[in-house]
Tab-separated table of N, CA and C in Angstrom:
chain	number	residue	atom	x	y	z
P	1	MET	N	109.653	132.314	75.069
P	1	MET	CA	110.954	132.621	75.608
P	1	MET	C	110.951	132.250	77.086
P	2	SER	N	111.984	131.531	77.508
P	2	SER	CA	112.053	131.070	78.892
P	2	SER	C	113.369	131.504	79.508
P	3	PHE	N	113.322	132.026	80.714
P	3	PHE	CA	114.505	132.412	81.453
P	3	PHE	C	114.643	131.478	82.627
P	4	SER	N	115.854	131.297	83.083
P	4	SER	CA	116.047	130.508	84.296
P	4	SER	C	117.104	131.172	85.153
P	5	VAL	N	117.027	130.880	86.442
P	5	VAL	CA	117.957	131.435	87.411
P	5	VAL	C	118.636	130.272	88.101
P	6	SER	N	119.945	130.335	88.216
P	6	SER	CA	120.674	129.277	88.911
P	6	SER	C	120.936	129.711	90.340
P	7	ALA	N	120.664	128.816	91.258
P	7	ALA	CA	120.936	129.058	92.677
P	7	ALA	C	121.436	127.757	93.254
P	8	ASN	N	122.643	127.791	93.792
P	8	ASN	CA	123.232	126.583	94.363
P	8	ASN	C	123.263	125.432	93.352
P	9	MET	N	123.649	125.752	92.143
P	9	MET	CA	123.795	124.768	91.078
P	9	MET	C	122.462	124.152	90.661
P	10	ARG	N	121.364	124.743	91.024
P	10	ARG	CA	120.048	124.275	90.601
P	10	ARG	C	119.389	125.394	89.837
P	11	SER	N	118.601	125.067	88.865
P	11	SER	CA	117.924	126.127	88.132
P	11	SER	C	116.434	125.878	88.160
P	12	PHE	N	115.706	126.947	88.064
P	12	PHE	CA	114.261	126.854	88.003
P	12	PHE	C	113.772	127.972	87.096
P	13	PRO	N	112.710	127.726	86.367
P	13	PRO	CA	112.217	128.748	85.456
P	13	PRO	C	111.585	129.908	86.205
P	14	LEU	N	111.854	131.099	85.725
P	14	LEU	CA	111.255	132.284	86.341
P	14	LEU	C	109.743	132.294	86.184
P	15	SER	N	109.241	131.593	85.185
P	15	SER	CA	107.795	131.566	84.991
P	15	SER	C	107.083	131.002	86.210
P	16	ASN	N	107.787	130.171	87.013
P	16	ASN	CA	107.181	129.666	88.244
P	16	ASN	C	106.894	130.796	89.219
P	17	LEU	N	107.719	131.836	89.196
P	17	LEU	CA	107.531	132.963	90.099
P	17	LEU	C	106.661	134.053	89.482
P	18	LEU	N	106.861	134.306	88.211
P	18	LEU	CA	106.196	135.419	87.557
P	18	LEU	C	104.866	135.053	86.931
P	19	GLY	N	104.634	133.782	86.735
P	19	GLY	CA	103.445	133.363	86.025
P	19	GLY	C	103.709	133.449	84.528
P	20	THR	N	102.885	132.820	83.767
P	20	THR	CA	102.991	132.877	82.316
P	20	THR	C	101.657	133.313	81.775
P	21	LYS	N	101.582	133.396	80.452
P	21	LYS	CA	100.293	133.786	79.881
P	21	LYS	C	99.221	132.741	80.167
P	22	ASP	N	99.664	131.492	80.486
P	22	ASP	CA	98.717	130.426	80.789
P	22	ASP	C	98.397	130.315	82.275
P	23	SER	N	99.207	130.976	83.126
P	23	SER	CA	98.970	130.864	84.561
P	23	SER	C	99.149	132.227	85.222
P	24	ALA	N	98.515	132.382	86.354
P	24	ALA	CA	98.595	133.638	87.103
P	24	ALA	C	99.836	133.609	87.989
P	25	PRO	N	100.357	134.769	88.382
P	25	PRO	CA	101.484	134.798	89.321
P	25	PRO	C	101.083	134.176	90.645
P	26	LEU	N	102.076	133.694	91.382
P	26	LEU	CA	101.798	133.098	92.684
P	26	LEU	C	101.200	134.138	93.614
P	27	GLN	N	100.192	133.726	94.359
P	27	GLN	CA	99.530	134.606	95.308
P	27	GLN	C	100.038	134.280	96.708
P	28	PRO	N	100.108	135.278	97.584
P	28	PRO	CA	100.514	134.989	98.965
P	28	PRO	C	99.513	134.038	99.615
P	29	LYS	N	100.007	133.244	100.556
P	29	LYS	CA	99.144	132.300	101.254
P	29	LYS	C	98.206	133.050	102.180
P	30	THR	N	97.005	132.536	102.293
P	30	THR	CA	96.059	133.099	103.251
P	30	THR	C	96.420	132.579	104.639
P	31	ALA	N	95.874	133.199	105.650
P	31	ALA	CA	96.117	132.756	107.023
P	31	ALA	C	95.651	131.311	107.201
P	32	GLU	N	94.542	130.980	106.579
P	32	GLU	CA	94.022	129.615	106.684
P	32	GLU	C	94.985	128.614	106.046
P	33	GLU	N	95.523	128.938	104.877
P	33	GLU	CA	96.475	128.054	104.206
P	33	GLU	C	97.736	127.870	105.038
P	34	GLU	N	98.231	128.967	105.621
P	34	GLU	CA	99.418	128.876	106.471
P	34	GLU	C	99.144	128.010	107.692
P	35	PHE	N	97.960	128.201	108.317
P	35	PHE	CA	97.600	127.402	109.481
P	35	PHE	C	97.530	125.922	109.127
P	36	LEU	N	96.863	125.601	108.021
P	36	LEU	CA	96.717	124.198	107.620
P	36	LEU	C	98.068	123.563	107.304
P	37	GLU	N	98.958	124.324	106.706
P	37	GLU	CA	100.298	123.815	106.406
P	37	GLU	C	101.030	123.449	107.690
P	38	ILE	N	100.928	124.303	108.694
P	38	ILE	CA	101.576	124.045	109.977
P	38	ILE	C	100.875	122.905	110.716
P	39	ALA	N	99.558	122.912	110.712
P	39	ALA	CA	98.781	121.915	111.453
P	39	ALA	C	98.986	120.504	110.903
P	40	GLN	N	99.305	120.376	109.624
P	40	GLN	CA	99.483	119.060	109.024
P	40	GLN	C	100.870	118.472	109.296
P	41	LYS	N	101.749	119.259	109.875
P	41	LYS	CA	103.090	118.764	110.187
P	41	LYS	C	103.090	118.070	111.545
P	42	SER	N	103.978	117.105	111.667
P	42	SER	CA	104.124	116.417	112.950
P	42	SER	C	104.874	117.333	113.925
P	43	PRO	N	104.798	117.045	115.212
P	43	PRO	CA	105.546	117.859	116.177
P	43	PRO	C	107.055	117.894	115.882
P	44	LEU	N	107.612	116.780	115.422
P	44	LEU	CA	109.044	116.764	115.103
P	44	LEU	C	109.354	117.613	113.870
P	45	GLU	N	108.450	117.620	112.897
P	45	GLU	CA	108.651	118.483	111.726
P	45	GLU	C	108.604	119.957	112.131
P	46	ARG	N	107.665	120.292	113.023
P	46	ARG	CA	107.580	121.677	113.492
P	46	ARG	C	108.822	122.052	114.300
P	47	LEU	N	109.344	121.122	115.096
P	47	LEU	CA	110.558	121.374	115.859
P	47	LEU	C	111.744	121.582	114.921
P	48	ARG	N	111.849	120.767	113.883
P	48	ARG	CA	112.928	120.930	112.897
P	48	ARG	C	112.828	122.293	112.221
P	49	ASP	N	111.613	122.686	111.834
P	49	ASP	CA	111.409	124.004	111.218
P	49	ASP	C	111.865	125.117	112.152
P	50	LYS	N	111.542	124.994	113.436
P	50	LYS	CA	111.926	126.011	114.421
P	50	LYS	C	113.443	126.075	114.574
P	51	ILE	N	114.086	124.916	114.615
P	51	ILE	CA	115.543	124.877	114.741
P	51	ILE	C	116.188	125.515	113.514
P	52	LEU	N	115.705	125.170	112.323
P	52	LEU	CA	116.246	125.773	111.103
P	52	LEU	C	116.040	127.288	111.110
P	53	GLU	N	114.875	127.722	111.575
P	53	GLU	CA	114.602	129.166	111.667
P	53	GLU	C	115.597	129.831	112.625
P	54	ASP	N	115.866	129.181	113.757
P	54	ASP	CA	116.837	129.717	114.720
P	54	ASP	C	118.240	129.786	114.116
P	55	MET	N	118.542	128.846	113.217
P	55	MET	CA	119.837	128.809	112.549
P	55	MET	C	119.865	129.731	111.326
P	56	LYS	N	118.723	130.402	111.076
P	56	LYS	CA	118.571	131.286	109.922
P	56	LYS	C	118.847	130.545	108.612
P	57	MET	N	118.233	129.351	108.525
P	57	MET	CA	118.374	128.501	107.344
P	57	MET	C	117.010	127.987	106.928
P	58	SER	N	116.944	127.475	105.705
P	58	SER	CA	115.724	126.843	105.218
P	58	SER	C	116.071	125.436	104.738
P	59	GLU	N	115.046	124.645	104.473
P	59	GLU	CA	115.265	123.306	103.922
P	59	GLU	C	116.000	123.405	102.589
P	60	ALA	N	115.686	124.442	101.814
P	60	ALA	CA	116.355	124.633	100.524
P	60	ALA	C	117.843	124.894	100.721
P	61	ASP	N	118.195	125.661	101.757
P	61	ASP	CA	119.606	125.914	102.058
P	61	ASP	C	120.324	124.602	102.378
P	62	VAL	N	119.687	123.776	103.191
P	62	VAL	CA	120.283	122.499	103.590
P	62	VAL	C	120.425	121.582	102.380
P	63	ALA	N	119.400	121.543	101.550
P	63	ALA	CA	119.424	120.677	100.371
P	63	ALA	C	120.522	121.079	99.390
P	64	GLY	N	120.878	122.353	99.350
P	64	GLY	CA	121.886	122.828	98.416
P	64	GLY	C	123.315	122.709	98.901
P	65	MET	N	123.514	122.166	100.099
P	65	MET	CA	124.855	122.071	100.676
P	65	MET	C	125.606	120.853	100.146
P	66	THR	N	126.922	120.902	100.326
P	66	THR	CA	127.731	119.724	100.018
P	66	THR	C	127.382	118.652	101.051
P	67	PRO	N	127.608	117.393	100.726
P	67	PRO	CA	127.271	116.336	101.696
P	67	PRO	C	127.957	116.518	103.052
P	68	GLU	N	129.187	117.000	103.046
P	68	GLU	CA	129.911	117.188	104.305
P	68	GLU	C	129.282	118.306	105.134
P	69	ASP	N	128.988	119.438	104.491
P	69	ASP	CA	128.364	120.556	105.203
P	69	ASP	C	126.971	120.179	105.688
P	70	ARG	N	126.247	119.459	104.855
P	70	ARG	CA	124.896	119.052	105.238
P	70	ARG	C	124.941	118.142	106.462
P	71	GLN	N	125.922	117.241	106.511
P	71	GLN	CA	126.025	116.336	107.656
P	71	GLN	C	126.271	117.109	108.936
P	72	VAL	N	127.093	118.149	108.877
P	72	VAL	CA	127.357	118.983	110.057
P	72	VAL	C	126.059	119.637	110.534
P	73	VAL	N	125.288	120.191	109.591
P	73	VAL	CA	124.024	120.842	109.943
P	73	VAL	C	123.032	119.821	110.488
P	74	GLU	N	122.922	118.661	109.844
P	74	GLU	CA	121.993	117.626	110.310
P	74	GLU	C	122.370	117.146	111.714
P	75	ASP	N	123.673	117.031	111.989
P	75	ASP	CA	124.117	116.638	113.336
P	75	ASP	C	123.722	117.690	114.374
P	76	GLU	N	123.857	118.967	114.013
P	76	GLU	CA	123.466	120.049	114.937
P	76	GLU	C	121.953	120.036	115.167
P	77	ILE	N	121.186	119.812	114.116
P	77	ILE	CA	119.726	119.726	114.256
P	77	ILE	C	119.371	118.562	115.180
P	78	LYS	N	120.015	117.424	114.964
P	78	LYS	CA	119.746	116.248	115.797
P	78	LYS	C	120.074	116.550	117.263
P	79	ARG	N	121.216	117.212	117.516
P	79	ARG	CA	121.608	117.543	118.880
P	79	ARG	C	120.564	118.442	119.537
P	80	ARG	N	120.133	119.467	118.804
P	80	ARG	CA	119.141	120.401	119.362
P	80	ARG	C	117.792	119.725	119.575
P	81	MET	N	117.422	118.810	118.684
P	81	MET	CA	116.157	118.085	118.857
P	81	MET	C	116.216	117.211	120.103
P	82	MET	N	117.347	116.539	120.304
P	82	MET	CA	117.502	115.689	121.486
P	82	MET	C	117.425	116.522	122.763
P	83	GLU	N	118.053	117.708	122.752
P	83	GLU	CA	117.983	118.603	123.911
P	83	GLU	C	116.541	119.016	124.194
P	84	ALA	N	115.826	119.387	123.135
P	84	ALA	CA	114.437	119.824	123.303
P	84	ALA	C	113.567	118.688	123.819
P	85	LEU	N	113.759	117.499	123.288
P	85	LEU	CA	112.970	116.350	123.727
P	85	LEU	C	113.303	115.984	125.173
P	86	GLN	N	114.572	116.061	125.537
P	86	GLN	CA	114.975	115.769	126.914
P	86	GLN	C	114.385	116.810	127.868
P	87	ALA	N	114.420	118.077	127.465
P	87	ALA	CA	113.863	119.133	128.306
P	87	ALA	C	112.369	118.936	128.508
P	88	SER	N	111.675	118.524	127.457
P	88	SER	CA	110.230	118.316	127.597
P	88	SER	C	109.936	117.075	128.433
P	89	ALA	N	110.817	116.087	128.403
P	89	ALA	CA	110.626	114.884	129.214
P	89	ALA	C	110.875	115.183	130.687
P	90	ASP	N	111.772	116.132	130.956
P	90	ASP	CA	112.095	116.483	132.338
P	90	ASP	C	111.046	117.397	132.961
P	91	THR	N	110.241	118.050	132.170
P	91	THR	CA	109.234	118.982	132.662
P	91	THR	C	108.227	118.216	133.528
P	92	GLY	N	108.002	118.720	134.709
P	92	GLY	CA	106.992	118.140	135.577
P	92	GLY	C	107.499	117.035	136.483
P	93	LYS	N	108.758	116.654	136.349
P	93	LYS	CA	109.293	115.611	137.232
P	93	LYS	C	109.532	116.180	138.624
P	94	VAL	N	109.290	115.368	139.605
P	94	VAL	CA	109.550	115.755	140.980
P	94	VAL	C	110.985	115.350	141.294
P	95	VAL	N	111.741	116.303	141.767
P	95	VAL	CA	113.150	116.036	142.067
P	95	VAL	C	113.349	116.141	143.570
P	96	ASP	N	113.948	115.118	144.149
P	96	ASP	CA	114.261	115.116	145.581
P	96	ASP	C	115.598	115.785	145.775
P	97	LYS	N	115.575	117.030	146.248
P	97	LYS	CA	116.813	117.769	146.437
P	97	LYS	C	117.389	117.570	147.838
P	98	ALA	N	116.726	116.783	148.658
P	98	ALA	CA	117.190	116.542	150.021
P	98	ALA	C	118.367	115.580	150.047
P	99	ALA	N	118.514	114.800	149.003
P	99	ALA	CA	119.564	113.769	148.988
P	99	ALA	C	120.930	114.311	148.786
């Protein structure tokens, strides 16, 4: 017997969450696994994750949006990434305020 749950017009079997007689339930990630997951991401991927976290969204939320809504979110992410990159480029510059 298989159950499924629909979320944002997508379905996935509950057995993925609960485990089946052939597999164990999902275990929480260890600190090492979490660290390795983060360490394997590029700086831009980590920045995108941080921006999504600030927006209280996940990649799954973005993926489930209509194309129009997704474009709005992607544009906001791009804007925030550009701001962050510009701010980091400006760090350490000497500015002549005498002019």
